[in-house]
Coordinates of C-alpha atoms and ligand atoms in Angstrom, one line a residue:
M1 CA -6.3 -32.7 29.1
N2 CA -7.6 -33.1 25.6
S3 CA -7.6 -29.6 24.0
A4 CA -10.9 -30.4 22.4
A5 CA -12.4 -30.6 25.9
N6 CA -11.3 -27.1 26.8
P7 CA -12.2 -24.6 24.1
L8 CA -11.1 -21.6 26.2
R9 CA -7.6 -23.0 26.5
D10 CA -7.5 -23.7 22.8
A11 CA -8.4 -20.1 22.1
E12 CA -5.7 -18.9 24.4
D13 CA -3.1 -21.2 22.8
R14 CA -3.7 -19.7 19.3
R15 CA -2.9 -16.3 20.6
L16 CA 0.4 -17.3 22.2
P17 CA 3.4 -16.4 20.1
R18 CA 5.3 -19.3 18.6
I19 CA 8.8 -19.1 20.2
A20 CA 11.8 -21.0 19.0
G21 CA 13.4 -23.5 21.4
P22 CA 17.1 -23.5 22.2
S23 CA 18.9 -23.2 18.8
G24 CA 21.4 -21.4 16.6
L25 CA 21.8 -20.4 13.0
V26 CA 24.9 -20.7 10.8
I27 CA 24.9 -18.5 7.8
F28 CA 27.2 -19.3 4.8
G29 CA 27.7 -16.3 2.6
V30 CA 27.2 -13.9 5.5
T31 CA 29.0 -11.0 3.7
G32 CA 26.4 -11.2 0.8
D33 CA 23.6 -8.9 -0.1
L34 CA 20.8 -11.1 1.0
S35 CA 22.4 -11.7 4.4
R36 CA 22.9 -8.0 5.1
K37 CA 19.6 -6.7 3.8
K38 CA 17.2 -9.5 4.8
L39 CA 18.7 -12.2 7.1
M40 CA 20.5 -10.2 9.7
P41 CA 17.6 -7.7 10.1
A42 CA 15.1 -10.6 10.3
I43 CA 17.0 -12.3 13.1
Y44 CA 17.1 -9.0 15.1
D45 CA 13.4 -8.4 14.5
L46 CA 12.6 -11.9 15.7
A47 CA 14.7 -11.3 18.8
N48 CA 13.1 -8.0 19.4
R49 CA 9.6 -9.6 19.1
G50 CA 10.7 -12.1 21.8
L51 CA 10.5 -15.0 19.5
L52 CA 14.1 -16.3 19.8
P53 CA 15.4 -18.2 22.8
P54 CA 17.6 -16.2 25.2
G55 CA 20.8 -18.2 24.2
F56 CA 20.1 -17.9 20.5
S57 CA 23.4 -17.9 18.6
L58 CA 24.4 -16.7 15.2
V59 CA 27.5 -18.0 13.4
G60 CA 28.8 -16.3 10.3
F61 CA 31.0 -18.2 7.9
A62 CA 32.9 -16.2 5.2
R63 CA 36.3 -15.5 3.6
R64 CA 37.2 -12.5 5.8
D65 CA 39.8 -12.0 8.3
W66 CA 37.3 -11.0 11.0
E67 CA 37.1 -11.5 14.8
N68 CA 33.8 -12.1 16.5
E69 CA 33.6 -8.4 17.3
D70 CA 34.1 -7.4 13.7
F71 CA 31.3 -9.7 12.6
A72 CA 29.0 -8.4 15.4
Q73 CA 29.7 -4.8 14.1
V74 CA 28.7 -5.8 10.6
V75 CA 25.4 -7.3 11.9
H76 CA 24.9 -4.2 14.0
D77 CA 25.2 -1.9 11.0
A78 CA 22.9 -4.1 8.9
V79 CA 20.3 -4.1 11.6
R80 CA 20.5 -0.4 12.1
E81 CA 20.0 0.1 8.4
H82 CA 17.4 -2.5 7.5
A83 CA 15.6 -3.8 10.6
R84 CA 11.8 -3.4 10.6
T85 CA 11.4 -2.9 14.3
E86 CA 13.0 -0.2 16.6
F87 CA 16.5 -0.7 17.9
R88 CA 16.7 -1.7 21.5
E89 CA 20.0 -1.8 23.2
E90 CA 19.1 -4.6 25.7
V91 CA 17.9 -6.8 22.8
W92 CA 21.0 -6.2 20.8
R93 CA 23.3 -6.9 23.8
Q94 CA 21.8 -10.3 24.4
L95 CA 21.8 -11.2 20.8
S96 CA 25.3 -10.0 20.0
E97 CA 26.7 -12.1 22.9
G98 CA 25.8 -15.2 20.9
M99 CA 27.6 -14.1 17.7
R100 CA 30.6 -15.9 16.4
F101 CA 32.6 -15.7 13.2
V102 CA 34.4 -18.6 11.4
P103 CA 36.7 -17.5 8.6
G104 CA 37.2 -19.8 5.6
V105 CA 36.4 -20.9 2.1
F106 CA 34.0 -23.7 1.3
D107 CA 36.6 -26.4 0.6
D108 CA 38.7 -25.6 3.7
D109 CA 38.5 -28.6 6.0
D110 CA 40.2 -26.7 8.9
A111 CA 37.5 -24.0 8.7
F112 CA 34.7 -26.7 9.0
E113 CA 36.5 -28.2 12.0
N114 CA 36.6 -24.8 13.5
L115 CA 32.9 -24.4 12.8
R116 CA 32.3 -27.7 14.6
A117 CA 34.3 -26.6 17.6
T118 CA 32.5 -23.3 17.6
I119 CA 29.1 -25.0 17.7
E120 CA 30.2 -27.3 20.5
D121 CA 31.4 -24.4 22.5
L122 CA 28.0 -22.5 21.9
N123 CA 26.2 -25.6 23.1
K124 CA 28.0 -25.3 26.4
C125 CA 28.1 -21.6 26.9
R126 CA 24.8 -20.6 25.3
G127 CA 22.7 -23.7 25.8
T128 CA 21.8 -24.1 22.1
G129 CA 21.2 -27.8 22.7
G130 CA 23.0 -28.9 19.5
N131 CA 20.1 -27.6 17.5
Y132 CA 21.4 -25.8 14.3
A133 CA 20.1 -24.6 11.0
F134 CA 22.6 -24.0 8.2
Y135 CA 21.6 -21.3 5.9
L136 CA 23.2 -21.6 2.4
S137 CA 23.0 -17.9 1.3
I138 CA 25.7 -18.5 -1.4
P139 CA 26.0 -18.9 -5.1
P140 CA 24.1 -22.1 -6.1
K141 CA 27.2 -23.7 -7.6
F142 CA 28.6 -24.1 -4.1
F143 CA 25.5 -25.8 -2.6
P144 CA 26.9 -29.3 -3.3
T145 CA 30.4 -28.4 -1.8
V146 CA 28.9 -27.0 1.4
V147 CA 26.4 -29.8 1.9
S148 CA 29.1 -32.4 1.6
Q149 CA 31.5 -30.5 3.9
L150 CA 28.7 -30.5 6.5
K151 CA 28.4 -34.2 6.1
R152 CA 32.2 -34.8 6.2
H153 CA 32.7 -32.9 9.4
G154 CA 29.7 -34.5 11.2
L155 CA 27.7 -31.3 11.2
S156 CA 24.7 -32.6 9.3
D157 CA 24.1 -35.5 11.8
A158 CA 22.1 -34.3 14.8
P159 CA 23.4 -35.6 18.2
E160 CA 20.7 -37.6 20.1
G161 CA 17.8 -35.4 21.1
S162 CA 18.7 -32.5 18.9
W163 CA 18.1 -31.4 15.3
R164 CA 20.1 -30.2 12.2
R165 CA 18.4 -28.5 9.3
A166 CA 19.5 -27.0 6.0
I167 CA 18.1 -23.9 4.4
I168 CA 18.6 -23.6 0.7
E169 CA 18.1 -20.4 -1.2
K170 CA 16.8 -20.2 -4.7
P171 CA 17.5 -20.8 -7.5
F172 CA 17.1 -24.5 -6.9
G173 CA 18.7 -25.7 -10.2
H174 CA 18.4 -24.0 -13.6
D175 CA 16.3 -26.8 -15.3
L176 CA 14.8 -30.1 -14.4
T177 CA 18.0 -32.1 -14.8
S178 CA 20.1 -29.8 -12.5
A179 CA 17.3 -29.6 -9.9
R180 CA 17.1 -33.4 -9.8
E181 CA 20.9 -33.6 -9.4
L182 CA 20.8 -31.1 -6.7
N183 CA 18.0 -32.8 -4.9
A184 CA 20.0 -36.1 -5.1
V185 CA 23.1 -34.4 -3.6
V186 CA 21.2 -32.8 -0.8
H187 CA 19.3 -35.9 0.1
E188 CA 22.5 -37.9 0.3
V189 CA 23.3 -35.8 3.3
F190 CA 19.9 -34.6 4.8
Q191 CA 16.6 -36.4 5.2
P192 CA 13.8 -34.7 3.3
D193 CA 12.3 -33.2 6.5
Q194 CA 15.6 -31.6 7.3
V195 CA 15.7 -29.5 4.1
F196 CA 13.9 -26.1 3.8
R197 CA 14.0 -24.6 0.3
I198 CA 13.3 -20.9 0.4
D199 CA 10.7 -19.3 -1.8
H200 CA 10.4 -16.1 0.1
Y201 CA 7.0 -15.3 -1.5
L202 CA 5.5 -18.0 0.6
G203 CA 6.6 -16.1 3.7
K204 CA 4.5 -13.0 2.7
E205 CA 1.4 -12.4 4.7
T206 CA -0.6 -11.6 1.5
V207 CA 0.4 -14.9 -0.1
Q208 CA -0.7 -16.9 3.0
N209 CA -3.9 -14.8 2.9
I210 CA -4.8 -16.4 -0.5
L211 CA -5.7 -19.5 1.5
A212 CA -7.6 -17.6 4.2
L213 CA -9.5 -15.6 1.5
R214 CA -10.5 -18.7 -0.4
F215 CA -11.0 -21.3 2.3
A216 CA -12.1 -19.3 5.5
N217 CA -15.0 -17.5 3.6
T218 CA -18.1 -18.6 1.9
M219 CA -18.5 -15.8 -0.6
F220 CA -15.6 -16.3 -3.0
E221 CA -15.1 -20.1 -3.5
P222 CA -18.5 -20.7 -5.2
L223 CA -17.4 -18.3 -7.9
W224 CA -13.8 -19.6 -8.1
N225 CA -14.1 -21.7 -11.2
R226 CA -14.7 -21.8 -14.9
G227 CA -18.4 -21.0 -14.4
Y228 CA -17.6 -17.5 -13.4
V229 CA -13.9 -16.7 -13.9
D230 CA -12.9 -15.5 -17.4
H231 CA -9.2 -15.6 -16.8
V232 CA -6.5 -15.0 -14.1
Q233 CA -3.5 -12.6 -14.5
I234 CA -0.5 -13.1 -12.2
T235 CA 2.0 -10.3 -12.4
M236 CA 5.4 -9.6 -10.7
A237 CA 6.7 -6.4 -12.1
E238 CA 9.9 -4.6 -11.0
D239 CA 10.8 -1.1 -11.8
I240 CA 14.5 -1.7 -11.2
G241 CA 17.1 -3.2 -13.6
I242 CA 19.5 -5.9 -12.7
G243 CA 21.5 -3.7 -10.3
G244 CA 24.7 -5.4 -9.2
R245 CA 23.4 -8.9 -10.0
A246 CA 24.7 -9.2 -13.5
G247 CA 26.8 -12.3 -12.8
Y248 CA 23.8 -14.1 -11.4
Y249 CA 21.2 -12.9 -13.8
D250 CA 22.8 -13.1 -17.3
G251 CA 22.0 -16.5 -18.8
I252 CA 19.3 -17.1 -16.1
G253 CA 16.7 -14.5 -17.1
S254 CA 13.3 -13.5 -15.7
A255 CA 11.4 -16.8 -16.4
R256 CA 13.8 -18.9 -14.5
D257 CA 14.3 -16.3 -11.8
V258 CA 10.7 -15.6 -11.1
I259 CA 8.1 -17.7 -13.0
Q260 CA 9.6 -21.1 -12.1
N261 CA 9.3 -20.4 -8.4
H262 CA 7.3 -17.4 -7.2
L263 CA 4.7 -17.2 -10.0
L264 CA 4.0 -20.9 -10.3
Q265 CA 3.6 -21.0 -6.5
L266 CA 1.1 -18.2 -6.7
L267 CA -0.7 -20.0 -9.4
A268 CA -0.8 -23.2 -7.4
L269 CA -2.2 -21.4 -4.3
T270 CA -4.8 -19.6 -6.4
A271 CA -6.0 -22.6 -8.4
M272 CA -5.6 -25.6 -6.0
E273 CA -8.4 -27.5 -4.3
E274 CA -8.9 -27.1 -0.5
P275 CA -6.3 -29.0 1.4
S276 CA -7.5 -31.3 4.2
S277 CA -5.4 -29.2 6.7
F278 CA -2.9 -26.4 6.7
D279 CA -0.1 -28.9 7.1
A280 CA 2.9 -29.4 4.9
R281 CA 1.9 -32.7 3.5
A282 CA -1.7 -31.8 2.8
L283 CA -0.6 -28.5 1.1
L284 CA 2.0 -30.4 -1.0
T285 CA -0.7 -32.9 -2.2
E286 CA -3.0 -30.1 -3.5
K287 CA -0.3 -27.9 -4.9
L288 CA 1.3 -30.8 -6.7
K289 CA -2.0 -31.9 -8.1
V290 CA -2.7 -28.6 -9.7
L291 CA 0.8 -28.2 -10.9
N292 CA 0.5 -31.6 -12.5
S293 CA -2.6 -30.4 -14.3
V294 CA -0.9 -27.3 -15.8
R295 CA -0.9 -27.5 -19.6
L296 CA 1.4 -25.6 -21.9
P297 CA -0.1 -23.8 -24.9
A298 CA 0.0 -25.8 -28.1
D299 CA 1.7 -22.9 -29.9
L300 CA 4.6 -21.6 -27.8
G301 CA 5.4 -19.0 -30.4
L302 CA 1.9 -17.4 -30.1
H303 CA 1.3 -17.8 -26.3
T304 CA 4.7 -17.1 -24.7
V305 CA 6.7 -13.9 -25.0
R306 CA 10.1 -12.9 -23.8
G307 CA 11.6 -9.4 -23.9
Q308 CA 14.7 -7.5 -23.0
Y309 CA 14.7 -3.9 -21.8
A310 CA 16.3 -1.3 -24.0
A311 CA 17.3 2.1 -22.8
G312 CA 14.5 4.3 -21.6
W313 CA 13.2 6.6 -18.9
Q314 CA 12.4 5.6 -15.3
G315 CA 11.5 7.9 -12.5
G316 CA 12.4 11.0 -14.5
R317 CA 16.0 9.8 -15.4
K318 CA 17.5 8.1 -18.4
V319 CA 18.5 4.4 -17.8
L320 CA 20.6 2.0 -19.7
G321 CA 19.4 -0.9 -21.7
Y322 CA 20.1 -4.4 -20.4
T323 CA 23.0 -5.2 -22.8
E324 CA 24.6 -1.9 -21.9
E325 CA 24.7 -2.7 -18.2
E326 CA 28.0 -3.4 -16.5
G327 CA 29.0 -7.0 -16.7
I328 CA 26.5 -8.0 -19.3
D329 CA 27.5 -9.5 -22.7
P330 CA 26.5 -6.9 -25.3
H331 CA 25.0 -9.8 -27.4
S332 CA 23.2 -11.4 -24.5
R333 CA 19.8 -13.0 -25.3
T334 CA 18.8 -13.3 -21.7
D335 CA 15.1 -12.4 -21.1
T336 CA 14.3 -9.6 -18.6
Y337 CA 10.6 -10.0 -19.4
A338 CA 8.6 -13.1 -19.8
A339 CA 4.9 -13.8 -20.3
M340 CA 2.9 -16.9 -21.0
R341 CA -0.5 -18.4 -21.1
L342 CA -1.0 -21.6 -19.2
G343 CA -4.1 -23.8 -18.9
I344 CA -5.1 -26.0 -16.1
D345 CA -6.7 -29.3 -17.2
N346 CA -9.2 -30.1 -14.5
R347 CA -12.9 -29.7 -14.0
R348 CA -12.6 -26.5 -12.1
W349 CA -10.4 -24.6 -14.6
A350 CA -10.8 -26.2 -18.0
G351 CA -10.8 -23.4 -20.6
V352 CA -9.7 -20.6 -18.2
P353 CA -6.4 -19.1 -19.2
F354 CA -3.8 -18.2 -16.5
Y355 CA -1.6 -15.4 -17.8
L356 CA 1.7 -15.0 -16.0
R357 CA 4.1 -12.2 -16.6
T358 CA 7.2 -10.8 -14.9
G359 CA 9.8 -8.2 -15.9
K360 CA 12.4 -5.8 -14.9
R361 CA 12.4 -2.1 -15.7
L362 CA 8.6 -2.1 -16.1
G363 CA 6.3 0.9 -15.3
R364 CA 5.9 0.1 -11.6
R365 CA 6.9 -2.3 -8.9
V366 CA 3.9 -4.5 -8.2
T367 CA 3.0 -8.1 -7.6
E368 CA -0.7 -9.0 -7.8
I369 CA -3.0 -11.8 -8.7
A370 CA -6.1 -10.6 -10.6
V371 CA -9.0 -13.0 -10.9
V372 CA -11.1 -11.5 -13.7
F373 CA -14.7 -12.6 -13.9
Q374 CA -16.9 -13.1 -16.9
R375 CA -19.3 -10.4 -18.0
A376 CA -22.9 -10.7 -16.9
P377 CA -24.6 -13.1 -19.3
H378 CA -27.3 -10.6 -20.0
S379 CA -27.5 -6.8 -19.3
P380 CA -30.8 -5.0 -19.0
F381 CA -28.9 -1.7 -19.4
D382 CA -28.3 0.3 -22.6
T383 CA -24.9 -0.3 -24.0
T384 CA -24.2 3.4 -24.0
D385 CA -24.8 3.4 -20.2
T386 CA -22.3 0.6 -19.6
Q387 CA -19.5 1.5 -22.0
E388 CA -17.2 2.4 -19.1
L389 CA -17.9 -0.8 -17.3
G390 CA -15.1 -3.4 -17.3
Q391 CA -15.2 -6.9 -16.0
N392 CA -15.6 -7.6 -12.3
A393 CA -12.2 -8.5 -10.7
L394 CA -10.8 -9.6 -7.4
V395 CA -7.2 -8.4 -7.1
I396 CA -4.9 -9.8 -4.4
R397 CA -2.2 -7.1 -4.0
V398 CA 0.9 -9.0 -2.8
Q399 CA 3.2 -6.0 -2.8
P400 CA 3.6 -3.1 -2.2
D401 CA 0.4 -1.7 -0.6
E402 CA -0.7 -5.2 0.5
G403 CA -4.4 -5.9 0.4
I404 CA -7.3 -6.9 -1.7
T405 CA -9.4 -4.9 -4.2
I406 CA -12.7 -5.9 -5.6
R407 CA -13.8 -4.1 -8.8
F408 CA -17.5 -4.0 -9.8
G409 CA -19.9 -1.8 -11.6
S410 CA -21.9 1.0 -9.8
K411 CA -24.4 3.6 -10.9
V412 CA -22.9 7.0 -11.4
P413 CA -24.9 9.4 -9.1
G414 CA -27.1 11.9 -10.9
T415 CA -27.2 10.0 -14.2
Q416 CA -30.3 8.1 -15.4
M417 CA -28.5 4.7 -15.3
E418 CA -24.8 5.2 -16.3
I419 CA -22.7 2.4 -14.8
R420 CA -19.0 2.6 -14.2
D421 CA -16.3 0.6 -12.4
V422 CA -15.7 1.3 -8.7
T423 CA -13.4 -0.5 -6.3
M424 CA -13.7 -1.7 -2.8
D425 CA -10.5 -2.0 -0.9
F426 CA -9.0 -3.9 2.0
A427 CA -5.6 -2.7 3.1
Y428 CA -3.6 -4.5 5.7
G429 CA -2.3 -1.2 7.1
E430 CA -5.8 0.0 7.8
S431 CA -7.4 -3.1 9.2
F432 CA -4.6 -4.3 11.5
T433 CA -2.6 -2.4 13.9
E434 CA 0.5 -4.6 13.7
S435 CA 2.6 -4.3 10.6
S436 CA 3.3 -7.4 8.6
P437 CA 6.5 -9.2 9.5
E438 CA 9.0 -9.5 6.7
A439 CA 8.9 -12.8 4.8
Y440 CA 12.3 -13.9 6.1
E441 CA 11.3 -13.4 9.7
R442 CA 8.4 -15.8 9.3
L443 CA 10.5 -18.3 7.3
I444 CA 13.6 -18.3 9.6
L445 CA 11.3 -18.8 12.6
D446 CA 9.5 -21.6 10.9
V447 CA 12.8 -23.4 10.2
L448 CA 13.8 -23.1 13.9
L449 CA 10.4 -24.5 14.8
G450 CA 10.6 -27.3 12.2
D451 CA 7.4 -26.1 10.5
A452 CA 7.7 -26.9 6.7
N453 CA 4.3 -25.6 5.5
L454 CA 5.7 -22.6 3.7
F455 CA 8.6 -24.3 1.9
P456 CA 8.3 -25.8 -1.5
R457 CA 9.0 -29.6 -1.5
P458 CA 11.3 -31.2 -4.1
Q459 CA 8.4 -32.6 -6.1
E460 CA 7.0 -29.1 -6.6
V461 CA 10.4 -27.6 -7.6
E462 CA 10.9 -30.4 -10.1
R463 CA 7.4 -30.1 -11.6
S464 CA 7.8 -26.4 -12.0
W465 CA 11.0 -26.9 -14.0
E466 CA 9.2 -29.5 -16.1
I467 CA 6.6 -26.8 -16.9
L468 CA 9.2 -24.2 -17.8
D469 CA 11.9 -26.3 -19.6
P470 CA 10.0 -26.7 -22.9
I471 CA 9.4 -22.9 -23.0
E472 CA 13.1 -22.2 -22.4
E473 CA 14.1 -24.7 -25.1
Y474 CA 11.7 -23.1 -27.5
W475 CA 13.1 -19.7 -26.8
D476 CA 16.6 -21.0 -27.2
A477 CA 15.8 -22.3 -30.6
H478 CA 13.7 -19.4 -31.9
G479 CA 15.1 -15.9 -32.3
T480 CA 15.9 -13.3 -29.7
P481 CA 13.9 -11.5 -27.0
E482 CA 11.7 -8.6 -28.1
P483 CA 13.1 -5.2 -27.0
Y484 CA 11.0 -2.9 -24.8
A485 CA 11.8 0.5 -23.6
A486 CA 12.7 0.8 -19.9
G487 CA 9.8 2.2 -17.9
T488 CA 7.1 0.8 -20.2
W489 CA 4.9 -2.3 -19.6
G490 CA 6.9 -4.8 -21.7
P491 CA 7.1 -5.7 -25.4
A492 CA 4.3 -5.1 -27.8
A493 CA 4.1 -8.9 -28.5
A494 CA 2.8 -9.4 -24.9
D495 CA -0.1 -7.1 -25.6
E496 CA -0.7 -8.8 -28.9
M497 CA -0.8 -12.2 -27.2
L498 CA -3.7 -11.1 -25.0
A499 CA -5.4 -9.1 -27.7
R500 CA -5.6 -12.2 -29.9
D501 CA -7.7 -13.7 -27.0
G502 CA -9.8 -10.6 -26.8
R503 CA -8.3 -9.5 -23.5
S504 CA -5.7 -7.0 -22.3
W505 CA -3.2 -6.8 -19.5
R506 CA -4.0 -4.8 -16.4
R507 CA -2.0 -1.6 -15.9
P508 CA -1.7 -1.7 -12.1
Ligands
NAP601 N1 20.1 -10.9 -2.9 C1 18.9 -11.2 -3.0 O1 18.0 -10.3 -2.9 C2 18.4 -12.6 -3.2 C3 17.1 -12.9 -3.4 C4 16.7 -14.2 -3.6 C5 17.6 -15.2 -3.5 N2 18.9 -14.9 -3.4 C6 19.9 -16.0 -3.3 O2 20.6 -16.0 -2.1 C7 21.9 -16.4 -2.2 C8 22.9 -15.3 -1.8 O3 22.6 -14.2 -2.6 P1 23.4 -12.8 -2.5 O4 22.7 -11.8 -3.3 O5 23.6 -12.5 -1.0 O6 24.8 -13.1 -3.2 P2 26.1 -12.3 -3.0 O7 25.9 -10.9 -2.6 O8 26.9 -12.6 -4.3 O9 26.9 -13.1 -1.8 C9 27.3 -14.4 -2.0 C10 28.0 -14.8 -0.7 O10 28.7 -16.0 -1.0 C11 30.1 -15.8 -0.6 N3 31.0 -16.6 -1.5 C12 31.0 -16.7 -2.8 N4 31.9 -17.5 -3.3 C13 32.6 -18.0 -2.2 C14 33.7 -18.9 -2.0 N5 34.3 -19.5 -3.0 N6 34.0 -19.2 -0.7 C15 33.4 -18.6 0.3 N7 32.4 -17.7 0.2 C16 32.0 -17.4 -1.0 C17 30.4 -14.4 -0.8 O11 31.5 -14.0 0.0 P3 32.5 -12.9 -0.5 O12 31.9 -11.6 0.1 O13 33.8 -13.2 0.1 O14 32.5 -12.8 -2.0 C18 29.1 -13.8 -0.2 O15 29.0 -13.8 1.2 C19 22.0 -16.9 -3.7 O16 21.7 -18.2 -3.8 C20 20.9 -16.1 -4.4 O17 20.5 -16.7 -5.5 C21 19.3 -13.6 -3.2

């Protein structure tokens, strides 16, 4: 029956959970930080929510002398420590029966033959149907080796009636040239629809809610343009330093690590036009259109800022400066803070600045998008009555404390007509009983279902590098990052950048 003919059935279908069909996941880099803290717990949480098939199988590939049981114990410990949902013995038993370990290094042909045999065996004993996703949770320099090994050993080609997919972690290249080279290598082996590039921000409920907020309501979109919006601030602030990630971070820096992917994706979702549907192709069309309209400031010296944290205080304890951290070159010029003003050259946004900033060792951990509205064109109130009134703002709180805040002016009770800012809040935790799944739960399930909506396509990745590359080149050629004390909100130059425009950064 045509579903349009039966609205009741349609309504029921939307409430049914999306459950993955017969399948398995192979994780390369299974001993790594990401795998332990995010991937293994996400797989357990999916199993616990009943969203994985009964025969789901997990294969770990790493350079360890482990048996299957040792691997299962490692997963067990990671799940006990990091899973979001409660531990249930029966769920664990069923999941752990499908765990296998393949020891080896990436250029070891025998190890890949062993992997092939393991998968064939799982097809028979667990009914995985030959459907496998390969998760490359490894240092990016090994992406090409692993992808070609998968090809060489016949693992990338799906047997008739089954599928093979590759999941690739960020960073996807370190500039436009390297991203193009990597895309070329990956596409020599996998078709475009077999490749899922992770930007875990897109797996967050709050990020998907940007689309719901904008396009499922009538009250926001009429204001969402240059007629009403003064500017937009997109912030991802971390209070931690680089932790144990010195090897990865030094030479990469905050703009490549965060702005090229997460913040430009947030900008695209905030600024794009309504897509014709919530389907990967339609989303790509709109995201790419707006990314193509992004314009760099004419003077990169005035409208971009990079910083590097110096020693300071955080959470009541003294912390080291970036160049004093273990494993960091004491003369490193790597940015741990980056801010920039971008424009969008289209009819909706002409003249509205989008300020992006990210940094480590800032005052608080927070990610938010603040749409700041223009002041009322005329005020009938006395200026002394409105001196504590800021600009209206709509703030999408991506993390932590997910929700939306609207800031507007309200009369102070008991005064003649004093007006001050108040806020109206929506918090996920208060409005919905179910807690939000972790981004990786959503994304792994989407891969197993072949749903590519929440994965950036190669064109977006390349365009994002095209935006960032001139800024990185300018920074390379001009001076060193501005120091800022750990625990503060970044270098003074970033405040000056906004002050010159008559604005200031939010202090979330
Ligand atoms: N950690 C995060 O929060 C995070 C966030 C976003 C993206 N990512 C991305 O996720 C990926 C993994 O990150 P991670 O933090 O988990 O890295 P990691 O802790 O350094 O782990 C890297 C993994 O790769 C393995 N490996 C490295 N060289 C190898 C070789 N020559 N042969 C075989 N295995 C090798 C390591 O095995 P050994 O244990 O044997 O060294 C380990 O399992 C990276 O692409 C990273 O950029 C991570």
